[in-house]
Coordinates of C-alpha atoms and ligand atoms in Angstrom, one line a residue:
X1 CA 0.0 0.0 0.0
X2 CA 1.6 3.5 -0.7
X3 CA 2.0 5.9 2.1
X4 CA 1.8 9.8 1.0
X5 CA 0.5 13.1 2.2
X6 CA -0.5 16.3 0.5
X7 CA -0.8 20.1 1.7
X8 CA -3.1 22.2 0.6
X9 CA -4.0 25.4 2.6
X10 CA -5.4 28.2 0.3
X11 CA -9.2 28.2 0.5
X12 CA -11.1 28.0 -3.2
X13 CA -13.6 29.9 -4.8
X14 CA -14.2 28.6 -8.4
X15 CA -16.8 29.7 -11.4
X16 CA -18.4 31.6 -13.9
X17 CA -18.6 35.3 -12.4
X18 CA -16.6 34.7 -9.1
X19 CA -14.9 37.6 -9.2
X20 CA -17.9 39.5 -7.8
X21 CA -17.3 37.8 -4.7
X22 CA -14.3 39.4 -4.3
X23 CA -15.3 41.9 -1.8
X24 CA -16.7 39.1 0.5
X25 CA -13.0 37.5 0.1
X26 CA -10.9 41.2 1.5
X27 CA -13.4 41.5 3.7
X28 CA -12.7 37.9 5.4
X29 CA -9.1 38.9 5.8
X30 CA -10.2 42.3 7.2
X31 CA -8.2 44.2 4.2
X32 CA -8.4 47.5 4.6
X33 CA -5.7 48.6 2.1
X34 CA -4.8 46.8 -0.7
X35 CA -1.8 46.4 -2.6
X36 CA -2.5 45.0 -6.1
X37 CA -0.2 43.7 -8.9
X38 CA -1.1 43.5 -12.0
X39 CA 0.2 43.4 -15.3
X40 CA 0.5 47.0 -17.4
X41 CA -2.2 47.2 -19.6
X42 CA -4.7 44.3 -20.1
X43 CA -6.9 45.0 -16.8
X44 CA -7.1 48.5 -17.7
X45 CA -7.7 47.8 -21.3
X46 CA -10.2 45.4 -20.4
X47 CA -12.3 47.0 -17.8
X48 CA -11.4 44.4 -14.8
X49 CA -9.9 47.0 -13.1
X50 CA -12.9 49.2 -13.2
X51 CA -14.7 46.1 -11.7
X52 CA -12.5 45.6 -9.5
X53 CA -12.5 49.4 -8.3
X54 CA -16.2 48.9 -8.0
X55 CA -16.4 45.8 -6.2
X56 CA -13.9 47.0 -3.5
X57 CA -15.5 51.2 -3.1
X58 CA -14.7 52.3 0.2
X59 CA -11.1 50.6 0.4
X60 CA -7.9 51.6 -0.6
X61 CA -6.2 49.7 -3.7
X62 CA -2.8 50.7 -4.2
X63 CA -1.8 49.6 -7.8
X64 CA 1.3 48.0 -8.9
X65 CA 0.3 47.5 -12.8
X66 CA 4.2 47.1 -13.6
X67 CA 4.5 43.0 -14.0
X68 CA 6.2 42.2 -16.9
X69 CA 5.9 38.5 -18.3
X70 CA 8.1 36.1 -16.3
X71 CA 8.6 38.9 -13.9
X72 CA 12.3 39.7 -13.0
X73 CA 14.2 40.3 -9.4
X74 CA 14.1 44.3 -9.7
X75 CA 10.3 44.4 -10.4
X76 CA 9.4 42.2 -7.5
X77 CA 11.9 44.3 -5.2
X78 CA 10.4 47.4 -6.5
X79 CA 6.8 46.1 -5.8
X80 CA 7.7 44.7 -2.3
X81 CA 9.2 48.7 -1.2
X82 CA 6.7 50.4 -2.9
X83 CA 4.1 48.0 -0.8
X84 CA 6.0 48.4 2.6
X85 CA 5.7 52.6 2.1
X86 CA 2.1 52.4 1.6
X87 CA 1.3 50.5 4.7
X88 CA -1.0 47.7 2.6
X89 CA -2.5 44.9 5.0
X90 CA -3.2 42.9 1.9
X91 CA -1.7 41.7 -1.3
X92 CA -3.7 40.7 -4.5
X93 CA -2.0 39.4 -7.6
X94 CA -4.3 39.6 -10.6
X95 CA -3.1 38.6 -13.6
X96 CA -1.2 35.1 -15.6
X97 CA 1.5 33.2 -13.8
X98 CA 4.0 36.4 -13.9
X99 CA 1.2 38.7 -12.0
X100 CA 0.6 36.5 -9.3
X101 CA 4.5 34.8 -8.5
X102 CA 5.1 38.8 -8.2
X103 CA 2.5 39.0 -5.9
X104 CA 3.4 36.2 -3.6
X105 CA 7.4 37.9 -4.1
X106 CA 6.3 41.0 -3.0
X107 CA 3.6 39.7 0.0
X108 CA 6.3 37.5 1.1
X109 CA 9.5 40.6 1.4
X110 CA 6.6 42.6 3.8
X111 CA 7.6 40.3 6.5
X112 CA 10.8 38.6 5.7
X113 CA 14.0 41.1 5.1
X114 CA 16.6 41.8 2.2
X115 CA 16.0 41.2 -1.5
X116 CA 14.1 38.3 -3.6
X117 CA 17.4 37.7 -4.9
X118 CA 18.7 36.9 -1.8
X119 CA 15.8 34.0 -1.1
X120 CA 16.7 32.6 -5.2
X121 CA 20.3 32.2 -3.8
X122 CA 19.5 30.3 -0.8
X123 CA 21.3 33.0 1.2
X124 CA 18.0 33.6 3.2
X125 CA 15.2 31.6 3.8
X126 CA 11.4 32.7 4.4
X127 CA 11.1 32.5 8.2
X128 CA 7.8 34.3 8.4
X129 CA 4.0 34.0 6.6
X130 CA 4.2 37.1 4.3
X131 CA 1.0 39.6 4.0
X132 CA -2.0 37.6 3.3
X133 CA -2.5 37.0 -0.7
X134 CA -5.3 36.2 -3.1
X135 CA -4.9 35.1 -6.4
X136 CA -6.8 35.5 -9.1
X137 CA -5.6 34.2 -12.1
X138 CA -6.9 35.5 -15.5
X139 CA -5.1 33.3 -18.0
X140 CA -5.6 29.2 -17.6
X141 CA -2.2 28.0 -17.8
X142 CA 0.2 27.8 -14.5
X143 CA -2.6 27.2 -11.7
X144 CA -0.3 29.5 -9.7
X145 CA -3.0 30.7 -7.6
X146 CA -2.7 27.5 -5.3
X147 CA 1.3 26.9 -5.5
X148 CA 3.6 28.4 -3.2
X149 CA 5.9 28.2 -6.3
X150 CA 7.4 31.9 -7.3
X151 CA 9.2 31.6 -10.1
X152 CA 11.4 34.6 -10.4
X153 CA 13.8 36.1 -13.5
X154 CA 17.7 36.2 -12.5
X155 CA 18.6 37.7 -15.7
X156 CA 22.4 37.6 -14.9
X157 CA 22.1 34.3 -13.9
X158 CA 19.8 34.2 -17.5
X159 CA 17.8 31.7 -15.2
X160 CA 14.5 31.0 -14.2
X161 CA 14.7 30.4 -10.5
X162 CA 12.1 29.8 -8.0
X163 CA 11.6 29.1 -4.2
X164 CA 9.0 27.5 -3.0
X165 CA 8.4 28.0 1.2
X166 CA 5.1 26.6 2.7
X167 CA 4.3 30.4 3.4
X168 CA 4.1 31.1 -0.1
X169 CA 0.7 29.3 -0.7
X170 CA -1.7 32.2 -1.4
X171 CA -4.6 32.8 1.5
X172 CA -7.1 32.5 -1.2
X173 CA -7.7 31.8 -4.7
X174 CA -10.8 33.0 -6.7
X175 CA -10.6 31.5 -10.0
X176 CA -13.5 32.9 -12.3
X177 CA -12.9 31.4 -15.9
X178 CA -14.7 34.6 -17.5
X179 CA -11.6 36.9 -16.3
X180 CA -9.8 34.8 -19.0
X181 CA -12.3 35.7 -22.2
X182 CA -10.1 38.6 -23.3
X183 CA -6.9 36.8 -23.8
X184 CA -6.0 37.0 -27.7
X185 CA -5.6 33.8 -29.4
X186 CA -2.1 33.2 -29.4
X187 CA -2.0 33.7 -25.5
X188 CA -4.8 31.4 -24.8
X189 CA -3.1 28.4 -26.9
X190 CA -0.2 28.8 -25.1
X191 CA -0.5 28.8 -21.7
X192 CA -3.8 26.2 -22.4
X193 CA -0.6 24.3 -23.0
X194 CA 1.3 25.0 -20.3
X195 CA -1.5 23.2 -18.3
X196 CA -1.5 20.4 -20.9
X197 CA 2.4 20.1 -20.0
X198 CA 2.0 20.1 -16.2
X199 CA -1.4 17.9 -16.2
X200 CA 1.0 15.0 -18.3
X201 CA 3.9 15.8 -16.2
X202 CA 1.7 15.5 -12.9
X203 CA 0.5 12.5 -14.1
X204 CA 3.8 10.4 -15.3
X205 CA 5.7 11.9 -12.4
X206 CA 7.9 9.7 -10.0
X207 CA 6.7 11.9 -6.7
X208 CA 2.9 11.2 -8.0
X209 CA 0.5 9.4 -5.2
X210 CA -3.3 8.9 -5.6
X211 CA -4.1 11.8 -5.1
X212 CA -2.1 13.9 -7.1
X213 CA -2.3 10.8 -10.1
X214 CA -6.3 11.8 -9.9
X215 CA -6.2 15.5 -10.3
X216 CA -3.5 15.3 -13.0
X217 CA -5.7 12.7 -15.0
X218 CA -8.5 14.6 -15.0
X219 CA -6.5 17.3 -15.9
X220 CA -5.2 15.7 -19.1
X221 CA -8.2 14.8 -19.9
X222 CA -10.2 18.2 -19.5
X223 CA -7.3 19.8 -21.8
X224 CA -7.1 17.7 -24.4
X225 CA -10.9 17.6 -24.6
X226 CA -10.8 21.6 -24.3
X227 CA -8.1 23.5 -25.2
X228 CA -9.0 23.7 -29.1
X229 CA -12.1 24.8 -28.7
X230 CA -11.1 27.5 -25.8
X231 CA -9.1 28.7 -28.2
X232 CA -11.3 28.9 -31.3
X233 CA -14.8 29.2 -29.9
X234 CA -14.2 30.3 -26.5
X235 CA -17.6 29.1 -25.4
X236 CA -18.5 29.0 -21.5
X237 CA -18.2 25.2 -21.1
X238 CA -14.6 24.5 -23.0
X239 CA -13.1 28.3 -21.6
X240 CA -14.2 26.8 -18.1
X241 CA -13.1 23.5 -18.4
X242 CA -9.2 25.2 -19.2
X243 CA -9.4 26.8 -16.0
X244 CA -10.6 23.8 -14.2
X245 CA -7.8 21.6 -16.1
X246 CA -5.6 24.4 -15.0
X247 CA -6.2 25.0 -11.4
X248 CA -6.4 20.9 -10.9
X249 CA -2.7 20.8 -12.1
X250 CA -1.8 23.7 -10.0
X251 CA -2.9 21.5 -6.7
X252 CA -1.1 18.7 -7.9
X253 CA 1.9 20.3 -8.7
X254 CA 2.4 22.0 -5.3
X255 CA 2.6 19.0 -4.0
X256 CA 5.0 17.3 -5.9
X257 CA 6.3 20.1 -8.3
X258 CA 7.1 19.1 -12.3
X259 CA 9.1 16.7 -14.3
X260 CA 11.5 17.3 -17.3
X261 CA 10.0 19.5 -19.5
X262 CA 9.7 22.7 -17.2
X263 CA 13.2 22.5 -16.4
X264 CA 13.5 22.7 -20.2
X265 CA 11.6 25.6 -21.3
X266 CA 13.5 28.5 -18.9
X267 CA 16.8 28.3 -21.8
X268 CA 13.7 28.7 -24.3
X269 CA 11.6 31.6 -22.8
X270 CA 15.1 33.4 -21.2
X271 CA 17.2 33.0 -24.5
X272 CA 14.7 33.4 -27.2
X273 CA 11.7 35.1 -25.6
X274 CA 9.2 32.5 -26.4
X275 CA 6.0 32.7 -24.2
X276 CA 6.4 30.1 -21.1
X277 CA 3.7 27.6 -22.4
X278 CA 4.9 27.5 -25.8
X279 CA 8.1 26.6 -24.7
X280 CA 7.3 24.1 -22.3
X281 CA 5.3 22.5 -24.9
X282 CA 7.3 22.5 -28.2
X283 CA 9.1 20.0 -26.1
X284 CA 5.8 17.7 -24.6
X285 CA 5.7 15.6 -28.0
X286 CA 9.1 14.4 -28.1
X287 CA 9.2 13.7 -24.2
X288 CA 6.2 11.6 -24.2
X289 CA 8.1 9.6 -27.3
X290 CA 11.1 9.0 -25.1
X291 CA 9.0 8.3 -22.4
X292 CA 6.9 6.0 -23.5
X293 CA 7.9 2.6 -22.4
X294 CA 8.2 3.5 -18.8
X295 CA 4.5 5.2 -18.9
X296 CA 2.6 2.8 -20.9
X297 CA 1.2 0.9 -18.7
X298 CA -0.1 3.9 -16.3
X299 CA -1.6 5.5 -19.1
X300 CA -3.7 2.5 -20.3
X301 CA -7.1 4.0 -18.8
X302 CA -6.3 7.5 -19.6
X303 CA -5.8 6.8 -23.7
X304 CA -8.8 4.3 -23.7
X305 CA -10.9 7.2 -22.3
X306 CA -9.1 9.4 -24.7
X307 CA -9.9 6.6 -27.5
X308 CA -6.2 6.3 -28.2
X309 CA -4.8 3.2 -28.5
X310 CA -0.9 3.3 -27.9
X311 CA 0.8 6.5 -25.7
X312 CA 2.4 7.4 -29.6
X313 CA -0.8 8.1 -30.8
X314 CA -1.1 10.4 -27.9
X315 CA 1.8 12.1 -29.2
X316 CA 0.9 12.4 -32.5
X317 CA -2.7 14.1 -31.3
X318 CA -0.3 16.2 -29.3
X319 CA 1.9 17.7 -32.1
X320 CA -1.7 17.5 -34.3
X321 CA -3.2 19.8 -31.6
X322 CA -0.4 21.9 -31.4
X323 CA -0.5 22.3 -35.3
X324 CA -4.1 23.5 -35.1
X325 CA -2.9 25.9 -32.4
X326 CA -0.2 27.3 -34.6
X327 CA 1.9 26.3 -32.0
X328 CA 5.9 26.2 -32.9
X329 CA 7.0 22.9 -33.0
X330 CA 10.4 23.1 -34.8
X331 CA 13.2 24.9 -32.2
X332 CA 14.8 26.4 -35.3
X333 CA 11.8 28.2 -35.6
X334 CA 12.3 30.2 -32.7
X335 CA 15.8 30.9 -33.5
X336 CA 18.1 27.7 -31.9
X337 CA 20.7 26.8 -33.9
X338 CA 22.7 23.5 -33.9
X339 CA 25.4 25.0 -32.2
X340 CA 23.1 26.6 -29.0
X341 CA 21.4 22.8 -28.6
X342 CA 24.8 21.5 -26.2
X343 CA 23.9 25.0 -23.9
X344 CA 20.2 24.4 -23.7
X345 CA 21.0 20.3 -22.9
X346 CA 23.5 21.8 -19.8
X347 CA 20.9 24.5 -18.9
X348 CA 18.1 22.5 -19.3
X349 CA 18.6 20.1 -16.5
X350 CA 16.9 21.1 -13.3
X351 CA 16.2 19.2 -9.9
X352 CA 13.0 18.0 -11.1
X353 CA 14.5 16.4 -14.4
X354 CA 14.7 13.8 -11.8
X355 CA 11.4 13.0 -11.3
X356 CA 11.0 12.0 -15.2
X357 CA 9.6 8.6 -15.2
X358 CA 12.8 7.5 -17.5
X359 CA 16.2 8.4 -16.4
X360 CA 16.9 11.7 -18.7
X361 CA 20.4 12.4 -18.9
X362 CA 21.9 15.5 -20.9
X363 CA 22.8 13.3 -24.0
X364 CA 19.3 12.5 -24.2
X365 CA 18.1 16.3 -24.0
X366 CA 20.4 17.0 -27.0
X367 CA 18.9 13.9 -29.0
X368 CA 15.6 15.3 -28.1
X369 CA 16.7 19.0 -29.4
X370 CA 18.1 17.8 -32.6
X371 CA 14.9 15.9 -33.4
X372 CA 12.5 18.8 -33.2
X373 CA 15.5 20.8 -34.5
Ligands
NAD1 P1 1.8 35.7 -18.1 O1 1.3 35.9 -16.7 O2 3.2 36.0 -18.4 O3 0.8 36.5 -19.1 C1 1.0 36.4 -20.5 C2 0.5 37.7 -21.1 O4 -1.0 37.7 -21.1 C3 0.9 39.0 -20.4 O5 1.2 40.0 -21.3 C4 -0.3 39.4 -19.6 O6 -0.4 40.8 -19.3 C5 -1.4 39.0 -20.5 N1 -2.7 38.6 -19.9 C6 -2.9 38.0 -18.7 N2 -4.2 37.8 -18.5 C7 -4.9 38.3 -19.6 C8 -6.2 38.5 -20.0 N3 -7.2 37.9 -19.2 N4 -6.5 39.1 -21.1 C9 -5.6 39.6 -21.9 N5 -4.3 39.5 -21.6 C10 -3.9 38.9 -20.5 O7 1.5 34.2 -18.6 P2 1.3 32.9 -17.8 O8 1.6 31.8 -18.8 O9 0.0 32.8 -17.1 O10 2.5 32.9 -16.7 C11 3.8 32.6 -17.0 C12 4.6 32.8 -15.8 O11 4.2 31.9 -14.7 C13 6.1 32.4 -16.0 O12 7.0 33.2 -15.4 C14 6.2 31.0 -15.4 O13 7.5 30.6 -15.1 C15 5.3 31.1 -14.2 N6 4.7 29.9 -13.7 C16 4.5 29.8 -12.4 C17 3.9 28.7 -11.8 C18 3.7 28.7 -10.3 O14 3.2 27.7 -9.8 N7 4.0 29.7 -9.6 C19 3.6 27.6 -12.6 C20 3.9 27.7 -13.9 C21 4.4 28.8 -14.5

């Protein structure tokens, strides 16, 4: 019988239209000023600001709309001082991945000294539960809202770093799939993959117990069934279903973090500015190729349901829906060149490669790069 245990303290509020709750939320944690980081321009551009300013008349927002994608260490120190002069009692991060790791940077620095760079270097460590934090995401990709995961930019280090403290886990998330209507086409295919990555990652992982084995299942199985038409139709059910397949990965993955193909995509997004879910995907078909013998018997119910009958025809429907997507699939196409594909192999390696189902050494990254070369 396996023995396991999973964590998971942020309280949930999911659906259509949630976000008008979000009053009752602040409220619960007696926020009386809040700080809010957001990205620059889509909020305001798309009236959830205004909302937001509604929903919340009486209190004091204090905005941070400065969150660039896959946010770097001077934005988040910025943030966290421009938070501790204005005297917030709460922290909201609204926004994709970058908004919210930001957030849960900046929430974290009101209570624990010094820099976030000083927490990436394992110089410090978090020794106190930040200001209290709600997430709510408005792309469905990284299901940050319920990770204690904060991935942060160390663009000297031209790395991708994050820390991950039990104090991180946000205080609440609200997840309302309608926040995510106004992402354009191209942004909605790729972090709809992202959550494709992590839900096959959950699932094949080596640290996976019942638990997390379920969520990531139904994952998988919500975005294949979805992401196509949450791109193309965007109709409540499928648009819904992405968050749902991405917040379920998010729970699963704070457990027992990701596998190979994260690790991979920081050299991608930091070297040739490709959007996180694209490159953690452009990878996904090729992995689940070299994985396939150690994972074909754990994914016998999951391709019957997904009337496949061997896990290489679940490849091939990846790299199909990836095509439909306009997904890049070729690395050349975003600029690698034979010569860059040793570097990305060295970089590429991180402490979750480890958890791969099938021992992946760096010889095997470059046979993977110059395939999809
Ligand atoms: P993102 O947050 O970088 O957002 C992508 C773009 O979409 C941005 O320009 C943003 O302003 C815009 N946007 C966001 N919501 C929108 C909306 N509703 N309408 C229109 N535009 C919108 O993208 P992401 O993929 O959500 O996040 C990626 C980041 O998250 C990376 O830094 C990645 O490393 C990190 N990440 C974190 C975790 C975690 O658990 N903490 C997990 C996976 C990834």
């Amino acid at each position: 019988m396996e023995e396991w245990k999973f964590y998971m303290p942020t309280k949930i509020r999911f659906g259509w239209g949630k976000f008008q709750e979000i009053r009752q939320v602040v409220d619960e944690l007696k926020g009386k000023k809040i700080f809010l980081v957001t990205g620059r321009h889509f909020a305001k551009k798309h009236g959830i600001l205004d909302k937001l300013s509604d929903f919340l008349k009486g209190l004091t927002l204090v905005m941070f709309a400065e969150v660039e994608e896959n946010p770097t260490i001077e934005t988040v120190d910025r943030g966290a001082a421009r938070c501790r002069e204005s005297q917030c009692d709460l922290v909201m991060g609204l926004g994709g991945g970058s908004a919210l790791d930001a957030g849960k940077a900046m929430a974290m620095l009101q209570k624990n000294p010094g820099s976030i760079r000083e927490y990436l270097d394992q110089e410090r460590i978090c020794q106190a539960k930040g200001l209290p934090f709600i997430a709510v995401p408005t792309t469905s990709g990284t299901g940050s809202e319920v990770t204690p995961f904060t991935v942060i930019t160390y663009p000297s280090k031209k790395a991708k770093p994050a820390i991950a403290p039990p104090e991180n886990f946000p205080e609440v998330a609200l997840v309302d799939p309608e926040l995510t209507m106004s992402m354009p086409f191209e942004g909605a295919a790729s972090t709809g993959l992202d959550a494709l990555c992590q839900a096959v990652e959950g699932f094949w992982s080596t640290q996976g117990n019942p638990l997390t084995r379920s969520l990531a299942f139904r994952a998988v199985k919500l975005a294949m069934e979805n992401l196509e038409l949450a791109c193309f139709k965007k109709d409540k059910e499928s648009v819904t279903n992405m968050a749902l397949a991405s917040h379920l990965t998010g729970i699963e993955m704070s457990n027992i973090g990701n596998t190979s193909i994260h690790p991979l995509s920081y050299p991608i997004t930091i070297d040739y500015g490709v959007a996180h879910g694209f490159a953690c995907a452009i990878f996904l078909p090729e992995v689940i190729r070299f994985n396939a013998s150690a994972i074909k018997d754990r994914f016998r119910d999951l391709l019957t349901l997904l009337n496949l009958r061997s896990v290489e025809d679940f490849a091939d429907k990846v790299d199909y829906l990836m095509e439909k997507l306009k997904a890049p699939k070729k690395l050349s196409r975003l600029g690698v060149k034979a010569g860059d594909i040793s570097g990305i192999a060295k970089r590429g390696i991180g402490r979750s490669t480890a958890w791969n189902p099938r021992t992946m050494t760096e010889e095997d990254i470059v046979q993977i790069c110059k395939t999809i070369l």
